[in-house]
Each structure stands twice: as structure tokens, then as C-alpha cells.
Short mmCIF file of C-alpha atoms in Angstrom, two decimals:
data_model
loop_
_atom_site.label_atom_id
_atom_site.label_comp_id
_atom_site.label_asym_id
_atom_site.label_seq_id
_atom_site.Cartn_x
_atom_site.Cartn_y
_atom_site.Cartn_z
CA MET A 1 0.00 0.00 0.00
CA SER A 2 1.19 3.52 -0.85
CA VAL A 3 0.14 6.58 1.14
CA ILE A 4 1.11 10.00 -0.22
CA THR A 5 0.52 13.63 0.73
CA ASP A 6 1.85 15.29 -2.45
CA PRO A 7 0.33 14.37 -5.83
CA GLN A 8 3.73 14.38 -7.56
CA ALA A 9 4.86 11.59 -5.21
CA PHE A 10 2.91 9.03 -7.26
CA ASN A 11 3.99 8.05 -10.76
CA GLU A 12 3.65 4.54 -12.20
CA GLU A 13 6.92 4.07 -14.05
CA GLU A 14 7.21 0.33 -14.68
CA LEU A 15 4.22 -0.28 -16.97
CA TYR A 16 4.77 -1.31 -20.60
CA VAL A 17 2.19 -2.19 -23.28
CA ASP A 18 3.06 -4.64 -26.05
CA VAL A 19 1.42 -3.38 -29.25
CA GLU A 20 2.54 -6.23 -31.50
CA PRO A 21 -0.98 -7.74 -31.55
CA VAL A 22 -2.28 -4.40 -32.88
CA PHE A 23 0.41 -3.39 -35.39
CA GLY A 24 2.31 -6.59 -36.15
CA HIS A 25 5.68 -5.24 -34.98
CA SER A 26 7.41 -5.97 -31.70
CA LEU A 27 7.19 -2.68 -29.81
CA LEU A 28 6.78 -1.95 -26.12
CA LEU A 29 5.27 1.34 -24.97
CA LYS A 30 6.54 2.81 -21.72
CA CYS A 31 3.32 4.28 -20.32
CA GLU A 32 3.96 7.64 -18.67
CA GLY A 33 0.38 8.79 -18.19
CA PHE A 34 -0.45 7.11 -14.90
CA ASN A 35 0.06 9.96 -12.46
CA PHE A 36 -2.09 12.81 -11.17
CA ALA A 37 -1.05 15.04 -14.09
CA GLY A 38 -1.79 12.37 -16.68
CA SER A 39 1.45 12.67 -18.65
CA ILE A 40 5.22 12.45 -18.67
CA LYS A 41 5.37 16.21 -18.17
CA LEU A 42 5.00 15.72 -14.40
CA LYS A 43 8.66 14.69 -14.33
CA ALA A 44 9.92 17.84 -16.05
CA ALA A 45 7.57 20.06 -14.04
CA THR A 46 8.74 18.57 -10.75
CA GLU A 47 12.41 18.94 -11.68
CA MET A 48 12.05 22.53 -12.91
CA VAL A 49 10.08 23.69 -9.85
CA SER A 50 12.53 21.98 -7.50
CA ALA A 51 15.50 23.60 -9.27
CA ALA A 52 13.87 27.04 -9.03
CA GLU A 53 13.19 26.51 -5.33
CA ARG A 54 16.78 25.42 -4.71
CA ASP A 55 18.32 28.44 -6.46
CA GLY A 56 15.98 30.84 -4.66
CA SER A 57 14.23 32.24 -7.72
CA LEU A 58 10.89 30.67 -6.68
CA LYS A 59 9.52 32.06 -3.42
CA ALA A 60 6.27 31.74 -1.50
CA ASP A 61 4.71 34.81 -3.14
CA SER A 62 5.95 33.99 -6.64
CA VAL A 63 3.63 33.59 -9.62
CA LEU A 64 4.60 30.65 -11.80
CA VAL A 65 4.24 31.45 -15.52
CA GLU A 66 4.69 29.02 -18.39
CA SER A 67 3.82 28.60 -22.06
CA SER A 68 2.28 25.21 -22.78
CA SER A 69 0.04 23.53 -25.33
CA GLY A 70 -1.45 21.45 -22.54
CA ASN A 71 0.33 18.66 -20.70
CA LEU A 72 3.01 20.71 -18.95
CA GLY A 73 0.33 23.22 -17.99
CA VAL A 74 -1.62 20.49 -16.22
CA ALA A 75 1.54 19.16 -14.53
CA LEU A 76 2.45 22.61 -13.22
CA SER A 77 -1.16 23.13 -12.13
CA VAL A 78 -0.94 19.97 -10.02
CA ILE A 79 2.32 21.06 -8.41
CA ALA A 80 1.22 24.67 -7.91
CA ALA A 81 -1.96 23.52 -6.19
CA SER A 82 0.02 21.15 -3.98
CA LYS A 83 2.62 23.75 -2.98
CA GLY A 84 0.36 26.80 -2.81
CA TYR A 85 1.78 28.74 -5.76
CA ARG A 86 -0.27 30.84 -8.14
CA PHE A 87 0.13 29.59 -11.71
CA VAL A 88 -0.67 31.23 -15.05
CA CYS A 89 -0.60 29.02 -18.14
CA VAL A 90 -0.28 30.76 -21.51
CA THR A 91 -1.69 28.54 -24.25
CA ASP A 92 -3.42 28.74 -27.63
CA ALA A 93 -6.44 27.49 -29.56
CA ARG A 94 -4.96 24.00 -30.07
CA CYS A 95 -5.18 23.30 -26.33
CA ASN A 96 -7.92 20.75 -25.73
CA LEU A 97 -10.99 21.97 -23.86
CA ALA A 98 -10.64 19.20 -21.27
CA THR A 99 -7.07 20.31 -20.60
CA ARG A 100 -8.08 23.93 -20.07
CA LEU A 101 -10.90 22.93 -17.75
CA MET A 102 -8.57 20.67 -15.78
CA MET A 103 -6.06 23.49 -15.22
CA GLU A 104 -8.83 25.81 -14.07
CA ALA A 105 -10.27 23.15 -11.76
CA LEU A 106 -6.84 22.95 -10.11
CA GLY A 107 -6.90 26.71 -9.49
CA SER A 108 -4.69 27.88 -12.34
CA GLU A 109 -5.36 30.86 -14.60
CA VAL A 110 -5.40 30.15 -18.33
CA HIS A 111 -4.69 32.78 -20.96
CA MET A 112 -5.17 31.94 -24.64
CA VAL A 113 -3.24 33.91 -27.24
CA ALA A 114 -4.83 34.68 -30.58
CA GLY A 115 -1.86 35.73 -32.74
CA GLN A 116 -0.03 33.34 -35.04
CA GLU A 117 3.45 33.47 -36.54
CA ALA A 118 4.07 33.69 -40.26
CA ASN A 119 4.60 29.91 -40.41
CA GLY A 120 1.26 29.24 -38.73
CA GLY A 121 2.57 28.53 -35.22
CA PHE A 122 1.35 30.03 -31.98
CA LEU A 123 4.54 29.64 -29.97
CA GLY A 124 5.97 33.06 -30.76
CA ALA A 125 2.78 34.77 -29.63
CA ARG A 126 2.72 32.73 -26.44
CA LEU A 127 6.32 33.59 -25.61
CA ASP A 128 5.76 37.29 -26.32
CA TYR A 129 2.87 37.32 -23.88
CA VAL A 130 4.93 35.52 -21.21
CA ARG A 131 7.73 38.08 -21.57
CA ARG A 132 5.30 40.97 -21.24
CA LEU A 133 3.71 39.39 -18.20
CA CYS A 134 7.07 38.87 -16.50
CA ALA A 135 8.15 42.45 -17.31
CA SER A 136 4.97 43.80 -15.74
CA ASP A 137 5.24 41.94 -12.42
CA ASP A 138 8.50 41.02 -10.70
CA ARG A 139 6.75 38.23 -8.80
CA CYS A 140 6.46 36.24 -12.03
CA VAL A 141 8.84 33.30 -12.44
CA TRP A 142 9.08 31.82 -15.92
CA LEU A 143 10.45 28.28 -15.83
CA SER A 144 10.91 28.22 -19.65
CA GLN A 145 10.53 24.55 -20.51
CA TYR A 146 12.06 25.27 -23.92
CA SER A 147 15.49 26.22 -22.58
CA ASN A 148 15.56 24.98 -18.98
CA PRO A 149 18.19 22.22 -18.57
CA ALA A 150 16.15 20.77 -15.70
CA ASN A 151 13.71 19.65 -18.42
CA TRP A 152 16.10 17.14 -19.97
CA LYS A 153 17.85 16.34 -16.68
CA ALA A 154 14.55 15.01 -15.32
CA HIS A 155 14.60 12.27 -17.96
CA TYR A 156 18.34 11.66 -17.72
CA ARG A 157 17.75 10.97 -14.03
CA THR A 158 14.49 8.99 -14.25
CA THR A 159 13.01 7.92 -17.60
CA ALA A 160 16.16 6.67 -19.34
CA PRO A 161 17.58 4.68 -16.38
CA GLN A 162 14.18 3.06 -15.87
CA ILE A 163 14.21 1.84 -19.47
CA ALA A 164 17.83 0.71 -19.24
CA ARG A 165 17.12 -1.37 -16.13
CA ALA A 166 14.07 -3.00 -17.71
CA PHE A 167 15.78 -3.69 -21.06
CA PRO A 168 19.54 -4.17 -20.66
CA ARG A 169 19.73 -5.36 -24.29
CA LEU A 170 17.69 -2.54 -25.80
CA ASP A 171 18.33 -1.95 -29.52
CA VAL A 172 16.23 1.10 -30.35
CA LEU A 173 14.33 3.76 -28.41
CA PHE A 174 11.65 5.97 -29.98
CA VAL A 175 11.01 9.35 -28.34
CA GLY A 176 8.64 12.09 -29.47
CA ALA A 177 10.09 15.55 -30.04
CA GLY A 178 8.42 18.66 -28.63
CA THR A 179 10.63 20.79 -26.43
CA THR A 180 13.00 17.78 -26.82
CA GLY A 181 13.44 17.53 -23.05
CA THR A 182 12.51 13.84 -22.96
CA LEU A 183 14.45 13.16 -26.16
CA MET A 184 17.65 14.84 -25.03
CA GLY A 185 17.56 13.39 -21.52
CA CYS A 186 17.19 9.86 -22.88
CA ALA A 187 19.65 10.32 -25.74
CA ARG A 188 22.33 11.80 -23.49
CA TYR A 189 21.87 9.01 -20.96
CA PHE A 190 22.26 6.21 -23.50
CA ARG A 191 25.24 7.93 -25.13
CA ASP A 192 26.95 8.21 -21.73
CA ARG A 193 25.99 4.64 -20.86
CA LEU A 194 27.63 3.43 -24.07
CA ARG A 195 31.02 4.31 -22.56
CA ASP A 196 30.38 1.88 -19.70
CA SER A 197 28.44 -0.92 -21.39
CA GLY A 198 29.85 -0.77 -24.90
CA ARG A 199 26.33 -1.50 -26.20
CA PRO A 200 24.90 1.20 -28.48
CA VAL A 201 21.21 2.08 -28.36
CA ARG A 202 19.77 3.72 -31.46
CA VAL A 203 17.69 6.76 -30.50
CA VAL A 204 15.02 7.68 -33.06
CA ALA A 205 13.23 11.02 -32.70
CA VAL A 206 9.59 11.12 -33.82
CA ASP A 207 8.25 14.50 -34.91
CA SER A 208 5.11 15.80 -36.62
CA VAL A 209 4.98 16.86 -40.25
CA GLY A 210 4.77 20.66 -40.19
CA SER A 211 7.20 20.97 -37.28
CA VAL A 212 10.42 22.88 -37.94
CA ALA A 213 12.34 21.36 -35.01
CA PHE A 214 14.67 19.39 -37.30
CA GLY A 215 14.60 21.84 -40.20
CA GLY A 216 11.44 20.67 -41.91
CA GLU A 217 8.99 22.87 -43.78
CA PRO A 218 6.46 24.62 -41.52
CA GLY A 219 2.89 23.48 -41.84
CA ARG A 220 -0.45 23.20 -40.13
CA ARG A 221 -0.44 21.24 -36.87
CA LEU A 222 -3.64 20.90 -34.85
CA ILE A 223 -2.84 18.12 -32.38
CA PRO A 224 -0.96 19.51 -29.36
CA GLY A 225 2.02 17.85 -27.75
CA LEU A 226 4.74 17.21 -30.32
CA GLY A 227 6.32 19.48 -32.90
CA MET A 228 7.69 23.01 -32.68
CA SER A 229 7.41 26.17 -34.76
CA MET A 230 11.02 27.03 -33.89
CA ARG A 231 14.20 25.07 -33.36
CA PRO A 232 14.16 23.80 -29.75
CA PRO A 233 16.96 25.44 -27.74
CA LEU A 234 17.55 22.16 -25.88
CA LEU A 235 18.06 20.13 -29.06
CA ASP A 236 21.50 18.75 -29.88
CA GLU A 237 21.09 16.64 -33.01
CA SER A 238 24.46 14.95 -32.53
CA TYR A 239 22.76 12.72 -29.94
CA VAL A 240 19.94 11.67 -32.31
CA ASP A 241 20.48 8.80 -34.74
CA GLU A 242 17.41 9.24 -36.94
CA VAL A 243 14.31 11.41 -37.27
CA VAL A 244 10.90 10.10 -38.38
CA LEU A 245 8.14 12.52 -39.40
CA VAL A 246 4.47 11.58 -38.98
CA GLU A 247 1.40 13.05 -40.64
CA GLU A 248 -1.37 13.99 -38.21
CA ALA A 249 -3.79 11.75 -40.11
CA ASP A 250 -1.52 8.82 -39.24
CA THR A 251 -1.40 9.96 -35.61
CA ILE A 252 -5.19 9.76 -35.47
CA ARG A 253 -5.23 6.40 -37.21
CA ALA A 254 -2.75 4.94 -34.71
CA CYS A 255 -4.68 6.31 -31.72
CA ARG A 256 -7.91 4.80 -33.00
CA ARG A 257 -6.40 1.40 -33.74
CA LEU A 258 -5.11 1.27 -30.17
CA ALA A 259 -8.50 2.37 -28.84
CA ARG A 260 -10.17 -0.49 -30.72
CA ARG A 261 -8.06 -2.82 -28.57
CA GLY A 262 -8.96 -0.98 -25.34
CA PHE A 263 -5.90 1.29 -25.07
CA LEU A 264 -6.94 4.94 -25.06
CA PHE A 265 -3.77 6.97 -25.62
CA GLY A 266 -3.22 10.64 -26.42
CA GLY A 267 -2.11 12.32 -29.61
CA SER A 268 1.57 12.42 -28.67
CA THR A 269 1.54 8.69 -28.10
CA GLY A 270 -0.26 8.07 -31.39
CA THR A 271 2.44 10.02 -33.22
CA VAL A 272 5.25 8.07 -31.57
CA VAL A 273 3.57 4.71 -32.23
CA SER A 274 2.90 5.55 -35.87
CA GLY A 275 6.49 6.66 -36.44
CA ALA A 276 7.95 3.70 -34.58
CA THR A 277 5.90 1.03 -36.35
CA ASP A 278 6.68 2.61 -39.74
CA TRP A 279 10.40 2.54 -38.92
CA LEU A 280 10.26 -1.05 -37.64
CA ALA A 281 8.47 -2.18 -40.81
CA ARG A 282 11.64 -1.31 -42.75
CA GLN A 283 14.00 -3.27 -40.46
CA GLU A 284 14.87 -6.91 -39.94
CA PRO A 285 12.72 -8.50 -37.20
CA GLY A 286 14.09 -9.34 -33.78
CA LEU A 287 14.97 -5.89 -32.47
CA THR A 288 14.24 -5.00 -28.87
CA ALA A 289 12.30 -1.77 -29.34
CA VAL A 290 10.77 0.58 -26.78
CA ALA A 291 8.78 3.77 -27.34
CA VAL A 292 7.95 6.42 -24.77
CA ALA A 293 4.17 6.91 -24.57
CA PRO A 294 3.78 10.41 -23.05
CA ASP A 295 0.07 10.61 -22.31
CA LEU A 296 -3.38 9.03 -22.15
CA GLY A 297 -6.40 9.78 -24.32
CA GLU A 298 -9.18 11.26 -22.18
CA ARG A 299 -8.21 14.84 -23.07
CA TYR A 300 -8.53 14.05 -26.78
CA LEU A 301 -12.13 12.82 -26.74
CA ASP A 302 -13.40 15.99 -28.46
CA THR A 303 -10.65 15.97 -31.10
CA VAL A 304 -8.74 12.80 -32.07
CA TYR A 305 -11.62 10.55 -30.99
CA GLN A 306 -14.45 12.77 -32.26
CA ASP A 307 -15.57 11.69 -35.73
CA ASN A 308 -16.90 15.07 -36.87
CA TRP A 309 -13.71 16.87 -35.83
CA VAL A 310 -11.57 14.35 -37.69
CA GLN A 311 -13.73 14.38 -40.83
CA ASP A 312 -13.87 18.17 -41.01
CA LEU A 313 -10.09 18.53 -40.80
CA TYR A 314 -8.62 15.33 -42.28
CA GLY A 315 -11.38 13.64 -44.26
CA ASP A 316 -12.59 10.07 -43.81
CA GLY A 317 -9.19 8.36 -44.14
CA PRO A 318 -8.16 8.36 -40.47
CA LEU A 319 -11.55 6.91 -39.50
CA ARG A 320 -10.90 3.77 -41.52
CA THR A 321 -8.77 1.96 -38.96
CA GLY A 322 -9.99 -1.42 -40.07
CA GLY A 323 -11.15 -2.29 -36.55
CA PRO A 324 -9.31 -4.95 -34.56
CA ALA A 325 -7.61 -6.40 -37.64
CA PRO A 326 -5.17 -9.32 -37.47
CA ALA A 327 -1.73 -8.31 -36.26
CA ALA A 328 -0.13 -8.55 -39.70
CA THR A 329 -2.63 -6.19 -41.29
CA ALA A 330 -1.31 -2.69 -41.91
CA PRO A 331 -3.41 0.41 -41.19
CA GLY A 332 -5.85 0.96 -44.05
CA GLY A 333 -5.49 3.61 -46.70
CA PRO A 334 -3.03 6.41 -47.40
CA PRO A 335 -3.32 9.63 -45.38
CA PRO A 336 -5.78 12.07 -46.99
CA VAL A 337 -4.97 15.60 -48.00
CA PRO A 338 -6.46 17.66 -45.15
CA SER A 339 -8.78 20.54 -45.83
CA GLU A 340 -8.20 23.92 -44.26
CA PRO A 341 -10.00 24.30 -40.94
CA GLY A 342 -11.89 27.30 -39.69
CA VAL A 343 -10.12 29.15 -36.89
CA SER A 344 -12.10 29.36 -33.69
CA ALA A 345 -11.81 32.45 -31.54
CA PRO A 346 -9.54 31.86 -28.54
CA ARG A 347 -10.90 32.52 -25.10
CA GLY A 348 -9.47 35.36 -23.04
CA GLY A 349 -7.82 34.83 -19.66
CA PHE A 350 -5.33 36.43 -17.33
CA PRO A 351 -5.04 40.15 -18.27
#
């Protein structure tokens, strides 16, 4: 029996899901969504808050401020509520309604920016608002998940060693790329471990089509979690062996195939699974492969798992998952060419 007083004290870290019966490729998902924040971002949030407390920049009357498309905002909301901090999350129209409501239920203030960058991203507008907010009130403390080394150190210290202990003969690790905190923490760990074990682990980054993180062409991205509209400051590509790009239609298809087998995962996980299974399909069988599954699917019920939303934005293709097909059956149909969505008006928040 476990008894806790702080929500961040609980995090199930030893659960893996074998998706070979669903996709026909040997792949184990490290499930990171079983905690009170519902995602892997609880690790980075805990590490960044602890580091700010240790260096004295975060005090009792401080106002935590962060830009987030969703999961980190919820993680910081959990910690802020537990520790008694005020928290302001700056987000945009891609943030799922359930995520915004969850942050508000935890006592956080949510501000949605309306402006977009020339390449269609919202990140620049979010960061501009954060900077203005911090300049207007010296109580504000911006943790800056995009450049804070505590982000990747959280995974160097926890996620990667957990995988290494469970799979001492790991061949390949698939990690989604957003801020690249998880990616860089894991990649640095396995590179350093190579010096001791002599056994290389191939680290494959999985990113969304339309993300510019690895120099790709900017494009429309509507599923929050992975992808960036700028090069991530934390990213060091010398630690990454390969990059796989995934269309959002394929993200949805992967999520729905998993759901048909009873596994309701989030959009970030669907992207990683789609990229990993595509990569494994081009390799010889027998590899020990693990993918990091960042989140669960409840927050995507009105988007990824909502038929009308999917049809309006991506057509019927992603809905044709083929049901619980035999393991050797590939996902049905090529990804459709998405139509341009209407832009909904963001909701105002913290002034």
C-alpha cells in the first residue's frame, strides 16, 4: 500500500504495453500517463520547480508562468496547487478543452493567445505574452521549458535509467520531439551509458509533419504535444540517430487502432507509435524496441476521438482503422490531403 501527501509523489513508471498484436511489430510502450497530471510532463515540471526553489528564484509569493500547449500546464497546475503557488498558463487554440478545464479546476489561470506566426505557429505569440507578463510583475517566475536544462535532466535521471534497467539489451528507443526535453535526456543518458556498457542504443526522434524542429517545412499542426514552430533550444542533433516525421492523419489512425483494442492513448503517443511502427516495418525482425508513450487519451475525446472533428479537418481516411484487424494487417489507406479548418476564436484569460 502507498500513502502520499503530495500528488507528484505518485507516478507509475514500470508499466509497458506490447502493441505487436495491434500493429504486427514488436514494440513496447513505456506508459507515462499514470500519475495525477496524466502525462510524462509531471517529471519535467517537478524537476524545474525543484530547481527554481533550490536556487531561490521561486519564493512563497511567486507567480509561476509558463507557455504550454497542454500537458506541462496540467503538470504545473498539479504542483502549484500542492505547494500553494499561483500559476498562469499561456496557451493557444490548439489546447484541448478538457485540458483547459482541468487546469482551471486545479486553481490555475489560463490565458489563450490569438496571434499566429508567419509559419502558422502560436509559440511566438505565447512567448511574447509571457515576456510581457514577467516584465509587468517582478513576482512572475518563468520556468521556460524550452530552454531549462532541468527539463532534460529530469529524464536523464528517471526515464532513461528506468528503461535501461528494464531492457539491458535494448536496440532502439523511440522518443517524441516537442521541447526535446525527454528526447535529449534519454539520448544523453544512453550515449553516456555506451562508454560503460559498450552497447549502443539507437535513438530515433519522432516529430510531426509541419514541425520545424529538425529543419522541416512549416505546416499546419492541430494536435498539441509534439512538434515546434522554432528550433528547440535544448536540441543537440548529434545525440539523435534518426528522425521520423508523422502526418497527423496517421497519428489519429494509430490512436484509434489502439482504442479499438482498449488502449486509449493521447495524440503524442499516437504520433510516436505511428512513427515507430513505420520505422520497424523497414527493419529486420528481432529488435528489442521501446517507445515512450507520453500521455493518455481522455483529453482528446473531443478531437482525435471525435468523428466530426476528424472528418472536417482530415477527411474520412483516419476513421478507416480497419477495426481490430489481425496483427499482420497494416493500417488501411493512405493519409488524406487535409482541408483547411476554420479558426475558432480563442478565449481570453489572465489580463
